[in-house]
């Protein structure tokens, strides 16, 4: 059971199996957008990201933020997200900060 009122979590299922998980927080950040390897390149991550962006708009945000991995960076750029500074440092996974103006 998950219980955190600061995070809104979404899952995507295919044939009764969870194949993707995404989350936003109440600070206006996409904190998770993961798709299982066997479900990649089926449009699931793109649809999940659109849902997460809608969640942010519903929460009242005009702009969203996230930190992309090197692998996911191009995916987010294609979805309209822009680089917002240098790569993070000092962590196990040092992501790239990104932002996107959200349409109401």
N, CA and C atoms as an extended XYZ file, in Angstrom:
312
Properties=species:S:1:pos:R:3:atomname:S:1:resname:S:1:resid:I:1 pbc="F F F"
N         0.839       -1.171        0.000 N   UNK     1
C         0.000        0.000        0.000 CA  UNK     1
C         0.888        1.239        0.000 C   UNK     1
N         0.517        2.207       -0.827 N   UNK     2
C         1.227        3.479       -0.893 CA  UNK     2
C         0.394        4.538       -0.205 C   UNK     2
N         1.045        5.356        0.586 N   UNK     3
C         0.318        6.407        1.273 CA  UNK     3
C         1.211        7.630        1.403 C   UNK     3
N         1.051        8.559        0.456 N   UNK     4
C         1.802        9.802        0.482 CA  UNK     4
C         0.937       10.851       -0.205 C   UNK     4
N         0.380       11.755        0.544 N   UNK     5
C        -0.537       12.746       -0.020 CA  UNK     5
C         0.184       13.782       -0.876 C   UNK     5
N         1.513       13.783       -0.865 N   UNK     6
C         2.281       14.733       -1.673 CA  UNK     6
C         2.564       14.213       -3.078 C   UNK     6
N         2.244       12.941       -3.332 N   UNK     7
C         2.541       12.311       -4.617 CA  UNK     7
C         1.269       11.751       -5.233 C   UNK     7
N         1.096       12.006       -6.535 N   UNK     8
C        -0.002       11.413       -7.292 CA  UNK     8
C         0.613       10.382       -8.235 C   UNK     8
N         0.185        9.154       -8.100 N   UNK     9
C         0.770        8.032       -8.816 CA  UNK     9
C        -0.206        7.497       -9.855 C   UNK     9
N         0.319        7.170      -11.023 N   UNK    10
C        -0.474        6.560      -12.089 CA  UNK    10
C         0.221        5.284      -12.545 C   UNK    10
N        -0.563        4.289      -12.902 N   UNK    11
C        -0.012        3.061      -13.468 CA  UNK    11
C        -0.699        2.776      -14.787 C   UNK    11
N         0.016        2.085      -15.658 N   UNK    12
C        -0.560        1.636      -16.924 CA  UNK    12
C        -0.477        0.119      -16.948 C   UNK    12
N        -1.565       -0.494      -17.351 N   UNK    13
C        -1.617       -1.953      -17.434 CA  UNK    13
C        -1.810       -2.393      -18.874 C   UNK    13
N        -1.267       -3.558      -19.165 N   UNK    14
C        -1.519       -4.197      -20.458 CA  UNK    14
C        -1.789       -5.657      -20.163 C   UNK    14
N        -2.957       -6.123      -20.539 N   UNK    15
C        -3.366       -7.505      -20.294 CA  UNK    15
C        -3.278       -7.881      -18.813 C   UNK    15
N        -3.657       -6.931      -17.950 N   UNK    16
C        -3.697       -7.185      -16.518 CA  UNK    16
C        -2.366       -7.094      -15.797 C   UNK    16
N        -1.332       -6.691      -16.511 N   UNK    17
C        -0.006       -6.555      -15.917 CA  UNK    17
C         0.416       -5.096      -15.933 C   UNK    17
N         0.943       -4.608      -14.816 N   UNK    18
C         1.442       -3.235      -14.768 CA  UNK    18
C         2.694       -3.149      -15.629 C   UNK    18
N         2.682       -2.233      -16.604 N   UNK    19
C         3.826       -2.077      -17.502 CA  UNK    19
C         4.472       -0.695      -17.398 C   UNK    19
N         3.825        0.218      -16.664 N   UNK    20
C         4.398        1.556      -16.515 CA  UNK    20
C         3.885        2.194      -15.232 C   UNK    20
N         4.735        3.046      -14.662 N   UNK    21
C         4.384        3.775      -13.452 CA  UNK    21
C         4.882        5.206      -13.612 C   UNK    21
N         4.033        6.159      -13.262 N   UNK    22
C         4.422        7.558      -13.317 CA  UNK    22
C         3.914        8.288      -12.093 C   UNK    22
N         4.588        9.388      -11.746 N   UNK    23
C         4.177       10.143      -10.568 CA  UNK    23
C         4.535       11.611      -10.725 C   UNK    23
N         3.714       12.449      -10.098 N   UNK    24
C         4.006       13.875       -9.949 CA  UNK    24
C         3.870       14.207       -8.471 C   UNK    24
N         4.542       15.282       -8.056 N   UNK    25
C         4.364       15.713       -6.678 CA  UNK    25
C         3.645       17.061       -6.646 C   UNK    25
N         3.244       17.459       -5.499 N   UNK    26
C         2.494       18.707       -5.351 CA  UNK    26
C         3.376       19.941       -5.416 C   UNK    26
N         4.654       19.740       -5.749 N   UNK    27
C         5.572       20.852       -5.971 CA  UNK    27
C         5.744       21.138       -7.460 C   UNK    27
N         5.025       20.388       -8.291 N   UNK    28
C         5.067       20.630       -9.728 CA  UNK    28
C         6.108       19.849      -10.494 C   UNK    28
N         6.518       18.714       -9.941 N   UNK    29
C         7.554       17.917      -10.579 CA  UNK    29
C         7.045       16.546      -11.017 C   UNK    29
N         7.466       16.123      -12.194 N   UNK    30
C         7.308       14.731      -12.592 CA  UNK    30
C         8.446       14.006      -11.890 C   UNK    30
N         8.114       13.095      -11.003 N   UNK    31
C         9.139       12.421      -10.213 CA  UNK    31
C         9.418       10.999      -10.681 C   UNK    31
N         8.562       10.477      -11.550 N   UNK    32
C         8.739        9.109      -12.029 CA  UNK    32
C         8.001        8.936      -13.343 C   UNK    32
N         8.655        8.300      -14.303 N   UNK    33
C         8.023        7.911      -15.565 CA  UNK    33
C         8.787        6.692      -16.064 C   UNK    33
N         8.372        5.530      -15.595 N   UNK    34
C         9.078        4.291      -15.886 CA  UNK    34
C         8.185        3.356      -16.696 C   UNK    34
N         8.752        2.793      -17.740 N   UNK    35
C         8.050        1.795      -18.553 CA  UNK    35
C         8.905        0.538      -18.588 C   UNK    35
N         8.283       -0.599      -18.361 N   UNK    36
C         8.993       -1.881      -18.389 CA  UNK    36
C         9.611       -2.101      -19.768 C   UNK    36
N        10.795       -2.692      -19.808 N   UNK    37
C        11.475       -2.901      -21.092 CA  UNK    37
C        10.609       -3.594      -22.143 C   UNK    37
N         9.813       -4.550      -21.730 N   UNK    38
C         8.979       -5.271      -22.707 CA  UNK    38
C         7.828       -4.433      -23.259 C   UNK    38
N         7.591       -3.265      -22.672 N   UNK    39
C         6.501       -2.393      -23.128 CA  UNK    39
C         7.012       -1.127      -23.821 C   UNK    39
N         8.326       -1.025      -23.991 N   UNK    40
C         8.898        0.159      -24.623 CA  UNK    40
C         8.482        0.270      -26.084 C   UNK    40
N         8.454        1.505      -26.571 N   UNK    41
C         8.172        1.840      -27.964 CA  UNK    41
C         6.752        1.476      -28.395 C   UNK    41
N         5.830        1.466      -27.423 N   UNK    42
C         4.418        1.195      -27.730 CA  UNK    42
C         3.546        2.424      -27.468 C   UNK    42
N         4.172        3.556      -27.154 N   UNK    43
C         3.423        4.783      -26.890 CA  UNK    43
C         2.950        4.930      -25.453 C   UNK    43
N         3.295        3.971      -24.618 N   UNK    44
C         2.816        3.993      -23.229 CA  UNK    44
C         3.446        5.136      -22.448 C   UNK    44
N         4.740        5.318      -22.573 N   UNK    45
C         5.419        6.386      -21.840 CA  UNK    45
C         4.928        7.764      -22.293 C   UNK    45
N         4.695        7.905      -23.577 N   UNK    46
C         4.183        9.170      -24.123 CA  UNK    46
C         2.789        9.474      -23.559 C   UNK    46
N         1.937        8.470      -23.531 N   UNK    47
C         0.581        8.644      -22.981 CA  UNK    47
C         0.630        8.915      -21.482 C   UNK    47
N         1.511        8.220      -20.776 N   UNK    48
C         1.651        8.424      -19.339 CA  UNK    48
C         2.156        9.831      -19.050 C   UNK    48
N         3.135       10.311      -19.819 N   UNK    49
C         3.647       11.663      -19.630 CA  UNK    49
C         2.547       12.694      -19.869 C   UNK    49
N         1.734       12.494      -20.889 N   UNK    50
C         0.620       13.416      -21.144 CA  UNK    50
C        -0.333       13.450      -19.949 C   UNK    50
N        -0.593       12.305      -19.360 N   UNK    51
C        -1.462       12.241      -18.174 CA  UNK    51
C        -0.820       12.964      -16.996 C   UNK    51
N         0.466       12.783      -16.816 N   UNK    52
C         1.165       13.448      -15.717 CA  UNK    52
C         1.157       14.967      -15.912 C   UNK    52
N         1.319       15.419      -17.140 N   UNK    53
C         1.257       16.853      -17.426 CA  UNK    53
C        -0.138       17.393      -17.123 C   UNK    53
N        -1.165       16.636      -17.466 N   UNK    54
C        -2.541       17.032      -17.160 CA  UNK    54
C        -2.745       17.121      -15.648 C   UNK    54
N        -2.180       16.190      -14.911 N   UNK    55
C        -2.265       16.229      -13.443 CA  UNK    55
C        -1.662       17.526      -12.908 C   UNK    55
N        -0.512       17.920      -13.465 N   UNK    56
C         0.132       19.150      -13.009 CA  UNK    56
C        -0.747       20.373      -13.291 C   UNK    56
N        -1.362       20.406      -14.453 N   UNK    57
C        -2.274       21.512      -14.784 CA  UNK    57
C        -3.443       21.515      -13.814 C   UNK    57
N        -4.005       20.360      -13.533 N   UNK    58
C        -5.119       20.246      -12.584 CA  UNK    58
C        -4.721       20.750      -11.199 C   UNK    58
N        -3.460       20.534      -10.837 N   UNK    59
C        -2.959       21.023       -9.548 CA  UNK    59
C        -2.690       22.531       -9.568 C   UNK    59
N        -2.829       23.162      -10.742 N   UNK    60
C        -2.665       24.611      -10.839 CA  UNK    60
C        -1.325       25.086      -11.349 C   UNK    60
N        -0.502       24.184      -11.864 N   UNK    61
C         0.817       24.581      -12.355 CA  UNK    61
C         0.748       24.990      -13.823 C   UNK    61
N         1.491       26.039      -14.153 N   UNK    62
C         1.615       26.501      -15.534 CA  UNK    62
C         2.899       25.977      -16.168 C   UNK    62
N         3.771       25.440      -15.322 N   UNK    63
C         5.028       24.886      -15.792 CA  UNK    63
C         5.354       23.644      -14.978 C   UNK    63
N         5.876       22.638      -15.660 N   UNK    64
C         6.296       21.424      -14.977 CA  UNK    64
C         7.803       21.323      -14.977 C   UNK    64
N         8.319       20.543      -14.055 N   UNK    65
C         9.752       20.309      -13.952 CA  UNK    65
C        10.000       18.811      -13.806 C   UNK    65
N        11.167       18.381      -14.219 N   UNK    66
C        11.587       16.998      -14.039 CA  UNK    66
C        13.095       16.936      -14.161 C   UNK    66
N        13.631       15.791      -13.846 N   UNK    67
C        15.049       15.543      -14.035 CA  UNK    67
C        15.155       14.274      -14.874 C   UNK    67
N        15.712       14.424      -16.062 N   UNK    68
C        15.783       13.308      -17.012 CA  UNK    68
C        17.113       12.589      -16.931 C   UNK    68
N        17.070       11.296      -17.121 N   UNK    69
C        18.309       10.541      -17.277 CA  UNK    69
C        18.868       10.833      -18.670 C   UNK    69
N        20.132       10.490      -18.871 N   UNK    70
C        20.732       10.670      -20.196 CA  UNK    70
C        19.916        9.905      -21.245 C   UNK    70
N        19.476        8.717      -20.894 N   UNK    71
C        18.709        7.880      -21.817 CA  UNK    71
C        17.378        8.511      -22.190 C   UNK    71
N        16.690        9.110      -21.224 N   UNK    72
C        15.342        9.648      -21.453 CA  UNK    72
C        15.333       11.087      -21.964 C   UNK    72
N        16.460       11.724      -21.949 N   UNK    73
C        16.512       13.153      -22.310 CA  UNK    73
C        15.909       13.450      -23.679 C   UNK    73
N        16.267       12.691      -24.688 N   UNK    74
C        15.719       12.911      -26.033 CA  UNK    74
C        14.208       12.719      -26.074 C   UNK    74
N        13.724       11.722      -25.349 N   UNK    75
C        12.279       11.476      -25.268 CA  UNK    75
C        11.559       12.726      -24.775 C   UNK    75
N        12.061       13.317      -23.691 N   UNK    76
C        11.420       14.509      -23.130 CA  UNK    76
C        11.551       15.707      -24.061 C   UNK    76
N        12.691       15.862      -24.710 N   UNK    77
C        12.862       16.959      -25.661 CA  UNK    77
C        11.831       16.859      -26.787 C   UNK    77
N        11.594       15.655      -27.284 N   UNK    78
C        10.593       15.451      -28.339 CA  UNK    78
C         9.186       15.780      -27.852 C   UNK    78
N         8.969       15.677      -26.532 N   UNK    79
C         7.661       15.981      -25.938 CA  UNK    79
C         7.556       17.455      -25.520 C   UNK    79
N         8.545       18.266      -25.904 N   UNK    80
C         8.466       19.696      -25.647 CA  UNK    80
C         9.146       20.192      -24.386 C   UNK    80
N         9.857       19.325      -23.695 N   UNK    81
C        10.566       19.721      -22.479 CA  UNK    81
C        11.899       20.349      -22.865 C   UNK    81
N        12.307       21.372      -22.105 N   UNK    82
C        13.528       22.120      -22.391 CA  UNK    82
C        14.542       21.956      -21.270 C   UNK    82
N        15.829       21.948      -21.652 N   UNK    83
C        16.906       21.879      -20.663 CA  UNK    83
C        16.838       23.105      -19.763 C   UNK    83
N        17.142       22.888      -18.484 N   UNK    84
C        17.091       23.983      -17.512 CA  UNK    84
C        18.334       23.942      -16.620 C   UNK    84
N        19.491       23.977      -17.231 N   UNK    85
C        20.711       23.991      -16.449 CA  UNK    85
C        21.544       22.755      -16.664 C   UNK    85
N        22.690       22.735      -15.999 N   UNK    86
C        23.624       21.622      -16.175 CA  UNK    86
C        23.158       20.352      -15.472 C   UNK    86
N        23.776       19.257      -15.851 N   UNK    87
C        23.510       17.969      -15.233 CA  UNK    87
C        23.812       18.046      -13.734 C   UNK    87
N        22.965       17.419      -12.944 N   UNK    88
C        23.176       17.352      -11.500 CA  UNK    88
C        24.470       16.582      -11.222 C   UNK    88
N        25.009       16.764      -10.028 N   UNK    89
C        26.231       16.054       -9.654 CA  UNK    89
C        26.105       15.515       -8.234 C   UNK    89
N        26.978       14.575       -7.906 N   UNK    90
C        27.084       14.083       -6.539 CA  UNK    90
C        26.098       13.016       -6.128 C   UNK    90
N        25.361       12.436       -7.083 N   UNK    91
C        24.400       11.380       -6.755 CA  UNK    91
C        24.704       10.137       -7.575 C   UNK    91
N        24.035        9.073       -7.272 N   UNK    92
C        24.206        7.841       -8.045 CA  UNK    92
C        23.739        8.057       -9.482 C   UNK    92
N        22.563        8.647       -9.649 N   UNK    93
C        22.037        8.998      -10.974 CA  UNK    93
C        21.978       10.517      -11.040 C   UNK    93
N        22.798       11.081      -11.908 N   UNK    94
C        22.858       12.536      -12.058 CA  UNK    94
C        22.064       12.937      -13.287 C   UNK    94
N        20.835       13.386      -13.054 N   UNK    95
C        19.934       13.725      -14.136 CA  UNK    95
C        20.131       15.123      -14.671 C   UNK    95
N        19.376       15.404      -15.716 N   UNK    96
C        19.393       16.690      -16.380 CA  UNK    96
C        18.087       17.418      -16.064 C   UNK    96
N        18.147       18.583      -15.409 N   UNK    97
C        16.912       19.308      -15.096 CA  UNK    97
C        16.252       19.818      -16.374 C   UNK    97
N        14.921       19.690      -16.412 N   UNK    98
C        14.152       20.129      -17.577 CA  UNK    98
C        12.867       20.793      -17.093 C   UNK    98
N        12.287       21.596      -17.969 N   UNK    99
C        11.029       22.260      -17.659 CA  UNK    99
C        10.161       22.309      -18.917 C   UNK    99
N         8.861       22.493      -18.703 N   UNK   100
C         7.944       22.616      -19.835 CA  UNK   100
C         6.797       23.531      -19.432 C   UNK   100
N         6.485       24.459      -20.288 N   UNK   101
C         5.301       25.306      -20.104 CA  UNK   101
C         4.099       24.429      -20.393 C   UNK   101
N         3.165       24.391      -19.486 N   UNK   102
C         1.986       23.525      -19.605 CA  UNK   102
C         0.794       24.331      -20.110 C   UNK   102
N         0.050       23.742      -21.000 N   UNK   103
C        -1.097       24.401      -21.613 CA  UNK   103
C        -2.354       24.045      -20.834 C   UNK   103
N        -3.135       25.058      -20.527 N   UNK   104
C        -4.419       24.844      -19.846 CA  UNK   104
C        -5.496       24.570      -20.861 C   UNK   104
